[in-house]
């Protein structure tokens, strides 16, 4: 049940930017609308590094045999997952009219969406692995 709630929470947070643009059809055509709900390349790199950190921490959790150290690592991993979720929701894009924004082509936009979906997938994997490791020692 916990896993289901976590997965629903992740899905809801990640789906927000995707649907945000569809509620304002009258604003289409404004310079910058193509970036609404999208992470830029730098933000994607930061998120990717964060995901690698979480994966390394999960590997460390699997190797740890001391229950106290394991619990501390699990708490750190949970905090990292929450930070990752905040990064994905707060870095969801730029507001229209921001300086330095340029219109994005359809292929580039699709590529960015694929990267975001990949990040969402990795975050869900981390949540499921966390849940499995948590249940091992209940």
JSON list of C-alpha atoms in Angstrom, two decimals, residues 6-124:
[
{"chain": "A", "resi": 6, "resn": "UNK", "atom": "CA", "xyz": [4.40, 6.67, -3.29]},
{"chain": "A", "resi": 7, "resn": "UNK", "atom": "CA", "xyz": [3.97, 5.76, -6.94]},
{"chain": "A", "resi": 8, "resn": "UNK", "atom": "CA", "xyz": [0.75, 7.76, -7.21]},
{"chain": "A", "resi": 9, "resn": "UNK", "atom": "CA", "xyz": [2.47, 10.73, -5.58]},
{"chain": "A", "resi": 10, "resn": "UNK", "atom": "CA", "xyz": [5.37, 10.52, -8.05]},
{"chain": "A", "resi": 11, "resn": "UNK", "atom": "CA", "xyz": [3.00, 10.22, -10.99]},
{"chain": "A", "resi": 12, "resn": "UNK", "atom": "CA", "xyz": [0.93, 13.21, -9.85]},
{"chain": "A", "resi": 13, "resn": "UNK", "atom": "CA", "xyz": [3.98, 15.40, -9.32]},
{"chain": "A", "resi": 14, "resn": "UNK", "atom": "CA", "xyz": [5.54, 14.41, -12.62]},
{"chain": "A", "resi": 15, "resn": "UNK", "atom": "CA", "xyz": [2.36, 14.77, -14.65]},
{"chain": "A", "resi": 16, "resn": "UNK", "atom": "CA", "xyz": [1.70, 18.35, -13.51]},
{"chain": "A", "resi": 17, "resn": "UNK", "atom": "CA", "xyz": [4.00, 20.13, -15.96]},
{"chain": "A", "resi": 18, "resn": "UNK", "atom": "CA", "xyz": [2.79, 17.95, -18.84]},
{"chain": "A", "resi": 19, "resn": "UNK", "atom": "CA", "xyz": [-0.82, 19.04, -18.38]},
{"chain": "A", "resi": 20, "resn": "UNK", "atom": "CA", "xyz": [-0.10, 22.62, -17.28]},
{"chain": "A", "resi": 21, "resn": "UNK", "atom": "CA", "xyz": [0.47, 23.85, -20.82]},
{"chain": "A", "resi": 22, "resn": "UNK", "atom": "CA", "xyz": [-2.76, 22.34, -22.16]},
{"chain": "A", "resi": 23, "resn": "UNK", "atom": "CA", "xyz": [-4.94, 24.54, -19.90]},
{"chain": "A", "resi": 24, "resn": "UNK", "atom": "CA", "xyz": [-3.88, 27.79, -21.60]},
{"chain": "A", "resi": 25, "resn": "UNK", "atom": "CA", "xyz": [-4.47, 27.42, -25.34]},
{"chain": "A", "resi": 26, "resn": "UNK", "atom": "CA", "xyz": [-4.99, 31.17, -25.81]},
{"chain": "A", "resi": 27, "resn": "UNK", "atom": "CA", "xyz": [-1.37, 31.81, -24.80]},
{"chain": "A", "resi": 28, "resn": "UNK", "atom": "CA", "xyz": [0.13, 29.54, -27.46]},
{"chain": "A", "resi": 29, "resn": "UNK", "atom": "CA", "xyz": [2.62, 31.13, -29.76]},
{"chain": "A", "resi": 30, "resn": "UNK", "atom": "CA", "xyz": [4.31, 33.22, -27.06]},
{"chain": "A", "resi": 31, "resn": "UNK", "atom": "CA", "xyz": [8.06, 33.02, -27.13]},
{"chain": "A", "resi": 32, "resn": "UNK", "atom": "CA", "xyz": [9.05, 30.67, -24.33]},
{"chain": "A", "resi": 33, "resn": "UNK", "atom": "CA", "xyz": [5.92, 28.53, -24.24]},
{"chain": "A", "resi": 34, "resn": "UNK", "atom": "CA", "xyz": [8.02, 25.68, -25.62]},
{"chain": "A", "resi": 35, "resn": "UNK", "atom": "CA", "xyz": [10.00, 25.65, -22.38]},
{"chain": "A", "resi": 36, "resn": "UNK", "atom": "CA", "xyz": [6.98, 25.53, -20.08]},
{"chain": "A", "resi": 37, "resn": "UNK", "atom": "CA", "xyz": [7.12, 22.40, -17.96]},
{"chain": "A", "resi": 38, "resn": "UNK", "atom": "CA", "xyz": [10.55, 21.38, -19.23]},
{"chain": "A", "resi": 39, "resn": "UNK", "atom": "CA", "xyz": [13.89, 21.12, -17.46]},
{"chain": "A", "resi": 40, "resn": "UNK", "atom": "CA", "xyz": [16.80, 22.73, -19.25]},
{"chain": "A", "resi": 41, "resn": "UNK", "atom": "CA", "xyz": [19.98, 20.78, -20.04]},
{"chain": "A", "resi": 42, "resn": "UNK", "atom": "CA", "xyz": [21.81, 21.97, -16.91]},
{"chain": "A", "resi": 43, "resn": "UNK", "atom": "CA", "xyz": [18.89, 20.97, -14.67]},
{"chain": "A", "resi": 44, "resn": "UNK", "atom": "CA", "xyz": [18.74, 17.56, -16.36]},
{"chain": "A", "resi": 45, "resn": "UNK", "atom": "CA", "xyz": [22.46, 17.05, -15.70]},
{"chain": "A", "resi": 46, "resn": "UNK", "atom": "CA", "xyz": [22.00, 18.01, -12.03]},
{"chain": "A", "resi": 47, "resn": "UNK", "atom": "CA", "xyz": [19.09, 15.59, -11.72]},
{"chain": "A", "resi": 48, "resn": "UNK", "atom": "CA", "xyz": [21.09, 12.84, -13.43]},
{"chain": "A", "resi": 49, "resn": "UNK", "atom": "CA", "xyz": [23.94, 13.33, -10.95]},
{"chain": "A", "resi": 50, "resn": "UNK", "atom": "CA", "xyz": [21.44, 13.20, -8.10]},
{"chain": "A", "resi": 51, "resn": "UNK", "atom": "CA", "xyz": [20.04, 9.92, -9.46]},
{"chain": "A", "resi": 52, "resn": "UNK", "atom": "CA", "xyz": [23.55, 8.43, -9.66]},
{"chain": "A", "resi": 53, "resn": "UNK", "atom": "CA", "xyz": [24.12, 9.44, -6.02]},
{"chain": "A", "resi": 54, "resn": "UNK", "atom": "CA", "xyz": [20.90, 7.70, -5.00]},
{"chain": "A", "resi": 55, "resn": "UNK", "atom": "CA", "xyz": [21.82, 4.56, -6.93]},
{"chain": "A", "resi": 56, "resn": "UNK", "atom": "CA", "xyz": [25.24, 4.45, -5.23]},
{"chain": "A", "resi": 57, "resn": "UNK", "atom": "CA", "xyz": [23.57, 4.90, -1.85]},
{"chain": "A", "resi": 58, "resn": "UNK", "atom": "CA", "xyz": [21.15, 2.04, -2.60]},
{"chain": "A", "resi": 59, "resn": "UNK", "atom": "CA", "xyz": [24.11, -0.20, -3.50]},
{"chain": "A", "resi": 60, "resn": "UNK", "atom": "CA", "xyz": [25.70, 0.74, -0.18]},
{"chain": "A", "resi": 61, "resn": "UNK", "atom": "CA", "xyz": [22.45, -0.09, 1.64]},
{"chain": "A", "resi": 62, "resn": "UNK", "atom": "CA", "xyz": [22.38, -3.56, 0.05]},
{"chain": "A", "resi": 63, "resn": "UNK", "atom": "CA", "xyz": [25.95, -4.23, 1.24]},
{"chain": "A", "resi": 64, "resn": "UNK", "atom": "CA", "xyz": [25.49, -2.93, 4.79]},
{"chain": "A", "resi": 65, "resn": "UNK", "atom": "CA", "xyz": [24.99, -5.58, 7.48]},
{"chain": "A", "resi": 66, "resn": "UNK", "atom": "CA", "xyz": [24.98, -3.36, 10.58]},
{"chain": "A", "resi": 67, "resn": "UNK", "atom": "CA", "xyz": [21.29, -2.59, 11.32]},
{"chain": "A", "resi": 68, "resn": "UNK", "atom": "CA", "xyz": [21.98, 0.88, 12.76]},
{"chain": "A", "resi": 69, "resn": "UNK", "atom": "CA", "xyz": [24.14, 1.98, 9.83]},
{"chain": "A", "resi": 70, "resn": "UNK", "atom": "CA", "xyz": [21.63, 0.49, 7.44]},
{"chain": "A", "resi": 71, "resn": "UNK", "atom": "CA", "xyz": [18.79, 2.44, 9.05]},
{"chain": "A", "resi": 72, "resn": "UNK", "atom": "CA", "xyz": [20.80, 5.66, 8.81]},
{"chain": "A", "resi": 73, "resn": "UNK", "atom": "CA", "xyz": [21.55, 4.97, 5.13]},
{"chain": "A", "resi": 74, "resn": "UNK", "atom": "CA", "xyz": [17.86, 4.25, 4.48]},
{"chain": "A", "resi": 75, "resn": "UNK", "atom": "CA", "xyz": [16.90, 7.57, 6.07]},
{"chain": "A", "resi": 76, "resn": "UNK", "atom": "CA", "xyz": [19.48, 9.37, 3.95]},
{"chain": "A", "resi": 77, "resn": "UNK", "atom": "CA", "xyz": [18.14, 7.63, 0.84]},
{"chain": "A", "resi": 78, "resn": "UNK", "atom": "CA", "xyz": [14.58, 8.65, 1.71]},
{"chain": "A", "resi": 79, "resn": "UNK", "atom": "CA", "xyz": [15.70, 12.26, 2.12]},
{"chain": "A", "resi": 80, "resn": "UNK", "atom": "CA", "xyz": [17.54, 12.07, -1.23]},
{"chain": "A", "resi": 81, "resn": "UNK", "atom": "CA", "xyz": [14.38, 10.75, -2.90]},
{"chain": "A", "resi": 82, "resn": "UNK", "atom": "CA", "xyz": [12.37, 13.63, -1.48]},
{"chain": "A", "resi": 83, "resn": "UNK", "atom": "CA", "xyz": [15.00, 16.11, -2.68]},
{"chain": "A", "resi": 84, "resn": "UNK", "atom": "CA", "xyz": [14.87, 14.51, -6.12]},
{"chain": "A", "resi": 85, "resn": "UNK", "atom": "CA", "xyz": [11.12, 14.91, -6.22]},
{"chain": "A", "resi": 86, "resn": "UNK", "atom": "CA", "xyz": [11.45, 18.57, -5.26]},
{"chain": "A", "resi": 87, "resn": "UNK", "atom": "CA", "xyz": [14.08, 19.08, -7.95]},
{"chain": "A", "resi": 88, "resn": "UNK", "atom": "CA", "xyz": [11.83, 17.55, -10.58]},
{"chain": "A", "resi": 89, "resn": "UNK", "atom": "CA", "xyz": [8.80, 19.60, -9.59]},
{"chain": "A", "resi": 90, "resn": "UNK", "atom": "CA", "xyz": [10.52, 22.93, -8.88]},
{"chain": "A", "resi": 91, "resn": "UNK", "atom": "CA", "xyz": [12.76, 22.77, -11.95]},
{"chain": "A", "resi": 92, "resn": "UNK", "atom": "CA", "xyz": [9.88, 21.96, -14.21]},
{"chain": "A", "resi": 93, "resn": "UNK", "atom": "CA", "xyz": [10.49, 24.87, -16.49]},
{"chain": "A", "resi": 94, "resn": "UNK", "atom": "CA", "xyz": [10.78, 28.57, -16.98]},
{"chain": "A", "resi": 95, "resn": "UNK", "atom": "CA", "xyz": [8.04, 31.14, -16.96]},
{"chain": "A", "resi": 96, "resn": "UNK", "atom": "CA", "xyz": [7.02, 32.78, -20.23]},
{"chain": "A", "resi": 97, "resn": "UNK", "atom": "CA", "xyz": [8.99, 35.88, -21.00]},
{"chain": "A", "resi": 98, "resn": "UNK", "atom": "CA", "xyz": [12.12, 34.78, -19.14]},
{"chain": "A", "resi": 99, "resn": "UNK", "atom": "CA", "xyz": [15.24, 36.19, -20.71]},
{"chain": "A", "resi": 100, "resn": "UNK", "atom": "CA", "xyz": [17.48, 33.86, -22.62]},
{"chain": "A", "resi": 101, "resn": "UNK", "atom": "CA", "xyz": [14.75, 31.49, -23.68]},
{"chain": "A", "resi": 102, "resn": "UNK", "atom": "CA", "xyz": [14.48, 30.42, -27.27]},
{"chain": "A", "resi": 103, "resn": "UNK", "atom": "CA", "xyz": [11.73, 28.50, -29.02]},
{"chain": "A", "resi": 104, "resn": "UNK", "atom": "CA", "xyz": [12.32, 24.79, -29.10]},
{"chain": "A", "resi": 105, "resn": "UNK", "atom": "CA", "xyz": [11.74, 22.57, -32.10]},
{"chain": "A", "resi": 106, "resn": "UNK", "atom": "CA", "xyz": [9.44, 19.59, -31.88]},
{"chain": "A", "resi": 107, "resn": "UNK", "atom": "CA", "xyz": [12.31, 17.07, -31.95]},
{"chain": "A", "resi": 108, "resn": "UNK", "atom": "CA", "xyz": [14.19, 18.89, -29.19]},
{"chain": "A", "resi": 109, "resn": "UNK", "atom": "CA", "xyz": [11.02, 19.12, -27.09]},
{"chain": "A", "resi": 110, "resn": "UNK", "atom": "CA", "xyz": [10.36, 15.40, -27.56]},
{"chain": "A", "resi": 111, "resn": "UNK", "atom": "CA", "xyz": [13.95, 14.64, -26.56]},
{"chain": "A", "resi": 112, "resn": "UNK", "atom": "CA", "xyz": [13.55, 16.69, -23.39]},
{"chain": "A", "resi": 113, "resn": "UNK", "atom": "CA", "xyz": [10.28, 14.93, -22.61]},
{"chain": "A", "resi": 114, "resn": "UNK", "atom": "CA", "xyz": [11.96, 11.54, -23.09]},
{"chain": "A", "resi": 115, "resn": "UNK", "atom": "CA", "xyz": [14.73, 12.56, -20.70]},
{"chain": "A", "resi": 116, "resn": "UNK", "atom": "CA", "xyz": [12.18, 13.69, -18.11]},
{"chain": "A", "resi": 117, "resn": "UNK", "atom": "CA", "xyz": [10.27, 10.42, -18.46]},
{"chain": "A", "resi": 118, "resn": "UNK", "atom": "CA", "xyz": [13.53, 8.53, -18.01]},
{"chain": "A", "resi": 119, "resn": "UNK", "atom": "CA", "xyz": [14.22, 10.48, -14.82]},
{"chain": "A", "resi": 120, "resn": "UNK", "atom": "CA", "xyz": [10.72, 9.70, -13.57]},
{"chain": "A", "resi": 121, "resn": "UNK", "atom": "CA", "xyz": [11.29, 6.02, -14.31]},
{"chain": "A", "resi": 122, "resn": "UNK", "atom": "CA", "xyz": [14.59, 6.02, -12.41]},
{"chain": "A", "resi": 123, "resn": "UNK", "atom": "CA", "xyz": [12.95, 7.78, -9.45]},
{"chain": "A", "resi": 124, "resn": "UNK", "atom": "CA", "xyz": [10.18, 5.17, -9.35]}
]
